């Protein structure tokens, strides 16, 4: 990219990056002045322990925003301090509904000697609901300062396997994700699941096939 110059300007975001893993930037729905990303930096208290898989901190979702002058905040903030989305285990790879009131993310419990699986969850801001979103209702509690509700695990199959990296279409009816569940093309594959309405559960996942997936990850 540096050799083949284009109109795009590449800038390393020193104020946002750390010596640890920082990845998966996502705008907060349609609002391109708010950005979330995942980081395995240590939080306010490093005593919370290290991830046995990486030796880094347990990953959380962080948040930066653009002010009225177009300047981005220099110090990323913890996206959720209520403990509903970010907890003492690994969370990350968030995506959002267009209005920013529903978040989909991965959560992995990777504590030493207590390793569990990785699953996809969703949470909603305040008392907003998927049904209300479907009907075009705007919750009075959908303000920027409203806390997130409890995270709910999305049932995608046998919990003996892992489910990661959700990507949800703007209408909320189709979700793509990765999994090591059987009947795929290889190690981890991309799968798709659909639902008829926002009030319904997601259906049986379908493998995206050999034109997309390979024997690798």
Rosetta silent file (secondary structure, phi, psi, omega in degrees, C-alpha in Angstrom):
SEQUENCE: XXXXXXXXXXXXXXXXXXXXXXXXXXXXXXXXXXXXXXXXXXXXXXXXXXXXXXXXXXXXXXXXXXXXXXXXXXXXXXXXXXXXXXXXXXXXXXXXXXXXXXXXXXXXXXXXXXXXXXXXXXXXXXXXXXXXXXXXXXXXXXXXXXXXXXXXXXXXXXXXXXXXXXXXXXXXXXXXXXXXXXXXXXXXXXXXXXXXXXXXXXXXXXXXXXXXXXXXX
SCORE:     score description
SCORE:     0.000 S_00000001
   1 L     0.000  -35.564  179.377    0.000    0.000    0.000 S_00000001
   2 L   -73.154  -32.762  179.125    2.860    2.385    0.706 S_00000001
   3 L   -72.634  -40.199 -177.719    4.542    1.524   -2.613 S_00000001
   4 L  -103.114   86.034 -174.026    1.345    1.885   -4.659 S_00000001
   5 L   -66.100  148.048  177.450    0.018    5.231   -3.533 S_00000001
   6 L  -140.729 -169.965  178.051   -3.659    6.054   -3.846 S_00000001
   7 L   -72.623  -14.992 -177.173   -6.093    8.687   -2.636 S_00000001
   8 L   -79.390  139.944  178.983   -6.311    6.879    0.687 S_00000001
   9 L  -105.195  124.740 -179.524   -4.234    8.129    3.584 S_00000001
  10 L  -100.437  124.149 -178.112   -2.844    5.474    5.936 S_00000001
  11 L  -135.018  126.901  176.092   -2.254    6.625    9.476 S_00000001
  12 L   -76.988  129.505 -174.648   -1.235    4.534   12.468 S_00000001
  13 L   -90.941   79.369 -174.416   -3.480    5.352   15.409 S_00000001
  14 L   -60.559  -33.203 -177.776   -0.853    5.543   18.120 S_00000001
  15 L   -72.636  -20.213 -177.985   -3.274    6.889   20.724 S_00000001
  16 L   -99.102  -32.449 -175.964   -5.600    3.913   20.282 S_00000001
  17 L   -81.924  156.273  178.586   -3.153    1.057   19.800 S_00000001
  18 L  -133.466  175.590  173.812   -1.229   -0.722   22.540 S_00000001
  19 L   -69.071   -6.306 -178.831    1.503   -3.396   22.702 S_00000001
  20 L   -98.424 -176.109 -178.790   -1.371   -5.874   23.098 S_00000001
  21 L   -74.524  127.972  175.502   -3.909   -7.104   20.538 S_00000001
  22 E  -131.928  121.214 -171.814   -6.213   -4.371   19.179 S_00000001
  23 E  -158.364  176.741  174.030   -8.634   -5.393   16.427 S_00000001
  24 E    59.605   58.639  174.862  -12.154   -5.504   14.920 S_00000001
  25 E   -69.463  137.004 -179.744  -13.092   -1.798   14.524 S_00000001
  26 E  -143.293  129.459  171.175  -16.831   -1.316   14.058 S_00000001
  27 E   -65.826  151.288 -179.706  -18.924    1.827   13.733 S_00000001
  28 E   -82.446   84.284 -176.000  -21.757    2.022   16.235 S_00000001
  29 L    66.776 -136.427 -179.690  -24.523    1.275   13.755 S_00000001
  30 L   -81.322   -4.194 -177.801  -25.054    4.023   11.193 S_00000001
  31 E   -85.392  102.201 -177.589  -23.287    6.577   13.391 S_00000001
  32 E   -84.000    7.869  173.440  -19.829    6.981   11.862 S_00000001
  33 E   -96.808    0.480  178.840  -18.761    9.393   14.625 S_00000001
  34 E  -129.323  130.587 -174.516  -18.678    6.537   17.147 S_00000001
  35 E  -132.917  136.513  172.547  -16.350    3.565   16.810 S_00000001
  36 E  -114.301  156.982  172.972  -15.823    0.442   18.884 S_00000001
  37 E  -153.845  166.796 -178.703  -12.960   -2.033   18.744 S_00000001
  38 E  -102.632  141.363  179.856  -11.691   -5.031   20.672 S_00000001
  39 E  -146.501  142.672  174.644   -8.535   -4.959   22.771 S_00000001
  40 L  -103.175   24.040  172.543   -6.703   -7.335   25.091 S_00000001
  41 L   -63.722  157.039  175.281   -4.992   -4.464   26.906 S_00000001
  42 L   -78.293  140.527 -178.801   -5.096   -4.623   30.672 S_00000001
  43 L   -78.998 -150.288 -177.705   -7.858   -2.537   32.198 S_00000001
  44 L   -65.117  -27.828 -177.795   -7.726   -0.390   35.289 S_00000001
  45 L  -128.278  106.016  179.529   -6.642   -3.357   37.382 S_00000001
  46 H   -67.250  -16.108 -179.267   -4.080   -5.772   35.921 S_00000001
  47 H   -66.970   -8.336  179.628   -4.695   -7.953   38.972 S_00000001
  48 H   -67.500  -11.027  173.632   -7.804   -9.274   37.221 S_00000001
  49 L   105.940  172.812 -179.110   -5.500  -11.857   35.647 S_00000001
  50 L  -114.354  152.336  173.737   -4.229  -12.922   32.254 S_00000001
  51 L   -71.410  123.938 -177.923   -5.805  -14.927   29.481 S_00000001
  52 L   -64.927  -22.991  179.695   -4.213  -18.382   29.617 S_00000001
  53 L   -76.674  -37.064 -171.399   -4.389  -18.583   25.795 S_00000001
  54 L  -115.919  -19.875 -173.395   -2.515  -15.347   25.010 S_00000001
  55 L    76.682    2.179  177.322   -0.783  -14.172   28.195 S_00000001
  56 L  -102.320 -177.000  178.492   -2.490  -10.805   27.626 S_00000001
  57 L   -69.887  159.881  172.735   -5.470   -9.286   29.374 S_00000001
  58 L   -65.388  132.997 -173.354   -8.963  -10.636   28.833 S_00000001
  59 L   -71.762  145.863  175.772  -10.309   -8.801   25.799 S_00000001
  60 E  -134.613  168.352  175.529  -13.006   -6.132   26.097 S_00000001
  61 E   -95.298  130.898 -179.304  -14.817   -3.812   23.732 S_00000001
  62 E  -115.467  169.001 -167.936  -13.573   -0.204   23.760 S_00000001
  63 E  -141.114  134.821  171.130  -15.073    3.018   22.455 S_00000001
  64 E  -133.450  159.710 -177.136  -13.855    6.227   20.785 S_00000001
  65 E  -144.971  161.248 -179.854  -15.855    9.117   19.346 S_00000001
  66 E  -106.248  130.141 -179.000  -15.512   12.124   17.075 S_00000001
  67 L   -85.426 -175.916 -175.101  -16.326   15.568   18.435 S_00000001
  68 L   -65.891  -20.816  178.842  -17.987   18.469   16.610 S_00000001
  69 L   -88.556   -1.636  179.804  -14.659   19.660   15.227 S_00000001
  70 L    91.148    3.141 -179.619  -13.985   16.264   13.646 S_00000001
  71 L   -87.734  135.025  177.723  -11.315   15.260   16.140 S_00000001
  72 E   -84.615  147.778  178.590  -11.347   11.719   17.489 S_00000001
  73 L   -62.546  141.614 -174.782  -10.952   11.091   21.200 S_00000001
  74 L   -87.118  -21.645 -177.064   -7.360   10.267   22.095 S_00000001
  75 L  -118.434  107.260  178.629   -8.064    7.907   24.994 S_00000001
  76 L   -59.604  142.632  179.124  -10.315    4.900   24.298 S_00000001
  77 E  -108.916  153.788  173.118  -12.924    4.221   26.972 S_00000001
  78 E   -62.642  126.615 -174.453  -14.356    0.943   28.185 S_00000001
  79 L   -63.301  -34.366 -176.122  -17.489    0.471   26.067 S_00000001
  80 L  -142.421  109.873 -178.603  -19.576   -0.940   28.919 S_00000001
  81 L   -95.233    1.114 -178.769  -18.737   -0.350   32.565 S_00000001
  82 L   -83.267  -13.876 -178.828  -21.912   -1.966   33.889 S_00000001
  83 L    83.788   10.333  178.859  -20.552   -5.503   33.436 S_00000001
  84 L   -84.836  -38.017  178.692  -23.409   -6.541   31.129 S_00000001
  85 L  -102.873  -59.998  175.790  -21.315   -6.723   27.937 S_00000001
  86 L   -82.098  124.997 -179.919  -17.709   -6.499   29.126 S_00000001
  87 L  -129.328 -162.212 -178.700  -17.021   -8.990   31.908 S_00000001
  88 L   -82.294    6.601  176.599  -14.038  -10.779   33.470 S_00000001
  89 L  -119.846 -167.425 -175.359  -13.628  -13.039   30.420 S_00000001
  90 E   -83.859  123.841  170.242  -13.015  -12.416   26.695 S_00000001
  91 E  -126.663  150.930  177.202  -15.519  -10.298   24.755 S_00000001
  92 E   173.996 -172.127  178.177  -15.090   -8.790   21.320 S_00000001
  93 E    54.874   50.434 -176.368  -15.885   -8.553   17.606 S_00000001
  94 E   -75.904  147.535  164.512  -18.980   -6.418   18.168 S_00000001
  95 E  -138.727  164.545 -168.004  -21.464   -5.379   15.494 S_00000001
  96 E  -134.567  156.329  167.884  -24.609   -3.305   15.863 S_00000001
  97 L   -68.140  158.833 -177.271  -28.103   -2.734   14.579 S_00000001
  98 L   -54.218  -35.681 -179.509  -28.365    0.428   12.437 S_00000001
  99 L   -82.447   -2.902  177.816  -29.784    2.455   15.357 S_00000001
 100 L    77.816    5.112 -175.403  -26.973    1.282   17.645 S_00000001
 101 L   -93.004   -6.843  175.379  -29.387   -0.077   20.247 S_00000001
 102 E  -126.913  130.522  178.854  -28.612   -3.776   19.751 S_00000001
 103 E  -115.749  138.504  172.098  -25.118   -5.239   19.985 S_00000001
 104 E  -116.846  135.365 -175.921  -23.991   -8.691   18.829 S_00000001
 105 E  -156.801  166.505  176.243  -20.623   -9.941   20.098 S_00000001
 106 E   -96.060  145.657  173.808  -18.485  -12.957   20.956 S_00000001
 107 E  -136.285  126.979  179.658  -17.785  -14.079   24.506 S_00000001
 108 E  -125.338  126.487  174.353  -15.180  -16.726   25.423 S_00000001
 109 L   -91.803  106.732 -174.393  -14.523  -17.990   28.921 S_00000001
 110 L  -121.824   31.667  178.847  -10.825  -18.773   28.850 S_00000001
 111 L   -68.889  142.336 -176.511   -9.836  -18.795   32.506 S_00000001
 112 L   -57.306  132.793 -179.397   -7.028  -21.184   33.338 S_00000001
 113 L    67.010    6.858  178.971   -8.319  -24.642   34.303 S_00000001
 114 L  -134.547   25.630 -173.477  -11.860  -23.425   33.603 S_00000001
 115 L   -60.462  124.962  175.213  -11.774  -23.166   29.817 S_00000001
 116 L  -118.261 -166.900 -175.695  -15.229  -23.126   28.308 S_00000001
 117 L   -90.166 -179.421  176.486  -16.453  -22.383   24.813 S_00000001
 118 E  -112.826  130.048 -176.673  -16.949  -19.264   22.720 S_00000001
 119 E  -136.916  162.819  179.439  -20.501  -18.217   21.892 S_00000001
 120 E   -99.271  134.435 -178.901  -22.328  -15.291   20.295 S_00000001
 121 E  -123.365  163.911  167.762  -24.484  -13.041   22.460 S_00000001
 122 E  -134.638  155.660  174.746  -26.692  -10.029   21.972 S_00000001
 123 E  -145.038  157.883 -178.575  -27.724   -7.227   24.312 S_00000001
 124 E  -125.365  150.437 -177.427  -30.018   -4.242   24.001 S_00000001
 125 E   -80.009  129.328  176.476  -29.767   -0.716   25.276 S_00000001
 126 L    58.405 -135.559  179.499  -32.128    0.207   28.094 S_00000001
 127 L  -103.025   21.495  176.072  -35.626   -1.220   27.686 S_00000001
 128 L   -67.156  155.717 -178.485  -35.521   -1.236   23.884 S_00000001
 129 L  -135.919  155.395  176.312  -36.646   -4.488   22.295 S_00000001
 130 H   -62.054  -36.736  179.581  -36.150   -6.285   19.016 S_00000001
 131 H   -64.453  -41.281  178.028  -39.919   -6.299   18.588 S_00000001
 132 H   -64.759  -38.228  177.136  -40.034   -2.530   19.070 S_00000001
 133 H   -62.843  -40.500 -178.653  -37.241   -2.086   16.552 S_00000001
 134 H   -61.749  -38.110 -177.133  -39.162   -4.212   14.074 S_00000001
 135 L   -87.434    3.407  177.923  -42.230   -2.003   14.401 S_00000001
 136 L    80.824   12.462  179.462  -40.187    1.174   14.063 S_00000001
 137 L   -78.660  142.875  176.838  -40.688    2.227   17.673 S_00000001
 138 L  -111.548  117.643 -177.292  -37.993    4.321   19.293 S_00000001
 139 L   -67.726  142.449  176.996  -37.518    3.655   22.969 S_00000001
 140 L   -66.405  -20.007 -176.909  -37.433    6.663   25.266 S_00000001
 141 L   -98.945   19.595 -177.851  -34.431    5.070   26.966 S_00000001
 142 L   -89.348   24.991  178.821  -32.330    4.802   23.816 S_00000001
 143 L   -70.198  162.327 -175.805  -30.214    7.785   24.799 S_00000001
 144 L   -60.474  -30.522 -175.571  -26.456    7.619   24.491 S_00000001
 145 L   -88.693   -0.249 -177.298  -25.988    7.303   28.259 S_00000001
 146 L   -70.377  140.589 -179.746  -28.419    4.414   28.698 S_00000001
 147 L   -79.322  160.110  177.619  -26.885    1.201   30.041 S_00000001
 148 E   -82.181  148.353  175.331  -26.996   -2.116   28.230 S_00000001
 149 L   -79.732 -178.983 -179.954  -29.321   -4.886   29.336 S_00000001
 150 L   -62.715  141.155  177.791  -28.269   -8.424   30.177 S_00000001
 151 L   -77.042  138.477 -178.684  -26.469  -10.311   27.417 S_00000001
 152 E  -118.546  128.882  179.440  -28.360  -13.278   25.967 S_00000001
 153 E   -74.495  134.258  176.865  -26.623  -16.206   24.284 S_00000001
 154 L   -87.265  124.752 -178.449  -27.864  -16.958   20.759 S_00000001
 155 L   -78.570  108.687 -179.668  -28.524  -20.670   20.318 S_00000001
 156 L  -114.665   -3.317 -179.731  -26.661  -21.743   17.175 S_00000001
 157 L   149.017 -163.243 -176.526  -26.056  -25.408   17.966 S_00000001
 158 L   -57.691  127.452 -178.337  -24.178  -27.800   20.223 S_00000001
 159 L   -73.279   -0.581  174.048  -22.275  -25.914   22.940 S_00000001
 160 L   -73.602  -11.836 -178.720  -19.389  -28.371   22.533 S_00000001
 161 L  -114.815  169.324 -174.608  -18.322  -26.215   19.559 S_00000001
 162 L  -105.083  147.070 -178.667  -17.320  -22.564   19.221 S_00000001
 163 E  -134.805  121.673 -169.153  -19.232  -19.695   17.584 S_00000001
 164 E  -140.100  169.022  168.447  -17.421  -16.437   16.821 S_00000001
 165 E    53.524   61.037  179.456  -17.237  -13.187   14.791 S_00000001
 166 E   -68.135  143.117  170.755  -20.897  -12.266   14.218 S_00000001
 167 E  -137.594  114.884 -172.302  -21.824  -10.070   11.248 S_00000001
 168 E  -111.659  134.796  179.658  -25.511   -9.169   11.082 S_00000001
 169 L   -66.635  160.922 -172.855  -27.290   -7.639    8.093 S_00000001
 170 L   -63.210  -25.927  177.439  -28.905   -4.222    8.508 S_00000001
 171 L   -84.351   -3.766  176.400  -32.416   -5.715    8.688 S_00000001
 172 L    75.456    9.471 -173.061  -31.280   -7.987   11.537 S_00000001
 173 L  -100.941  -12.866  179.937  -32.607  -11.120    9.826 S_00000001
 174 E  -130.341  134.083  176.883  -29.366  -12.765    8.646 S_00000001
 175 E  -127.259  132.406  171.904  -26.217  -13.438   10.632 S_00000001
 176 E  -104.209  146.067 -179.483  -22.877  -14.715    9.364 S_00000001
 177 E  -159.944  171.555  176.160  -20.387  -16.183   11.845 S_00000001
 178 E  -111.653  149.352 -179.553  -17.503  -18.636   12.133 S_00000001
 179 E  -158.163  154.004  173.393  -17.611  -22.006   13.850 S_00000001
 180 L  -100.390   20.553  178.685  -15.748  -25.283   14.198 S_00000001
 181 L   -63.485  156.316 -177.317  -18.988  -27.253   14.235 S_00000001
 182 L   -69.087  171.917  179.911  -18.994  -30.480   12.165 S_00000001
 183 L    69.293   26.736  173.763  -20.149  -30.889    8.542 S_00000001
 184 L  -101.322 -165.967 -179.107  -18.056  -27.955    7.406 S_00000001
 185 L   -93.359  -16.532 -176.120  -15.212  -27.720    4.910 S_00000001
 186 L  -172.454 -139.269 -173.757  -12.380  -27.621    7.429 S_00000001
 187 L   -67.702  -75.458  172.386  -11.180  -26.258   10.753 S_00000001
 188 L  -114.589  133.373 -179.338  -13.248  -23.069   11.185 S_00000001
 189 E  -121.178  165.079  171.011  -15.797  -22.160    8.504 S_00000001
 190 E   -91.211  130.590 -179.698  -18.146  -19.288    7.752 S_00000001
 191 E  -122.714  164.805  179.145  -21.783  -20.159    8.386 S_00000001
 192 E  -134.165  142.611  175.077  -25.080  -18.313    7.868 S_00000001
 193 E  -137.809  146.643 -176.880  -28.330  -18.346    9.818 S_00000001
 194 E  -126.548  162.547  171.039  -31.643  -16.591    9.113 S_00000001
 195 L  -144.325  155.279 -174.750  -34.855  -15.707   10.919 S_00000001
 196 L   -75.870  -40.684  179.300  -38.235  -14.548    9.624 S_00000001
 197 L  -138.944  168.644  178.908  -38.689  -11.581   11.977 S_00000001
 198 L   -68.145  -18.742  179.065  -36.717   -9.839   14.712 S_00000001
 199 L   -84.746   -9.466 -177.621  -38.943  -11.483   17.297 S_00000001
 200 L   -91.866  162.015  172.254  -37.963  -14.991   16.110 S_00000001
 201 L   -79.538  153.796  174.196  -34.973  -17.140   17.017 S_00000001
 202 L   -67.959  146.045 -176.662  -32.267  -17.681   14.423 S_00000001
 203 L   -85.766 -169.952 -178.658  -32.697  -20.914   12.466 S_00000001
 204 L   -64.112  127.347 -179.174  -30.399  -23.852   11.753 S_00000001
 205 L   -63.963  147.289  178.174  -27.011  -22.594   10.468 S_00000001
 206 E  -119.113  130.948  177.390  -26.046  -23.320    6.854 S_00000001
 207 E   -70.101  140.894 -175.845  -22.425  -23.754    5.789 S_00000001
 208 L   -76.832   -4.899  170.895  -21.352  -21.243    3.137 S_00000001
 209 L    90.940  171.288 -171.953  -19.815  -23.992    1.029 S_00000001
 210 L   -73.623  -17.058  176.707  -16.516  -24.821   -0.634 S_00000001
 211 L   -72.537  -18.647  177.527  -16.426  -21.707   -2.857 S_00000001
 212 L  -110.928  -48.715 -175.108  -15.920  -19.663    0.332 S_00000001
 213 L   -89.360  154.956  179.855  -14.647  -22.095    2.975 S_00000001
 214 L  -129.951 -174.612  177.175  -11.464  -24.162    2.832 S_00000001
 215 L   -74.304  -10.716 -179.962   -9.786  -26.883    4.855 S_00000001
 216 L   -93.754 -150.378 -179.419   -8.123  -24.169    6.942 S_00000001
 217 L  -100.540    0.000    0.000   -9.539  -21.464    9.158 S_00000001
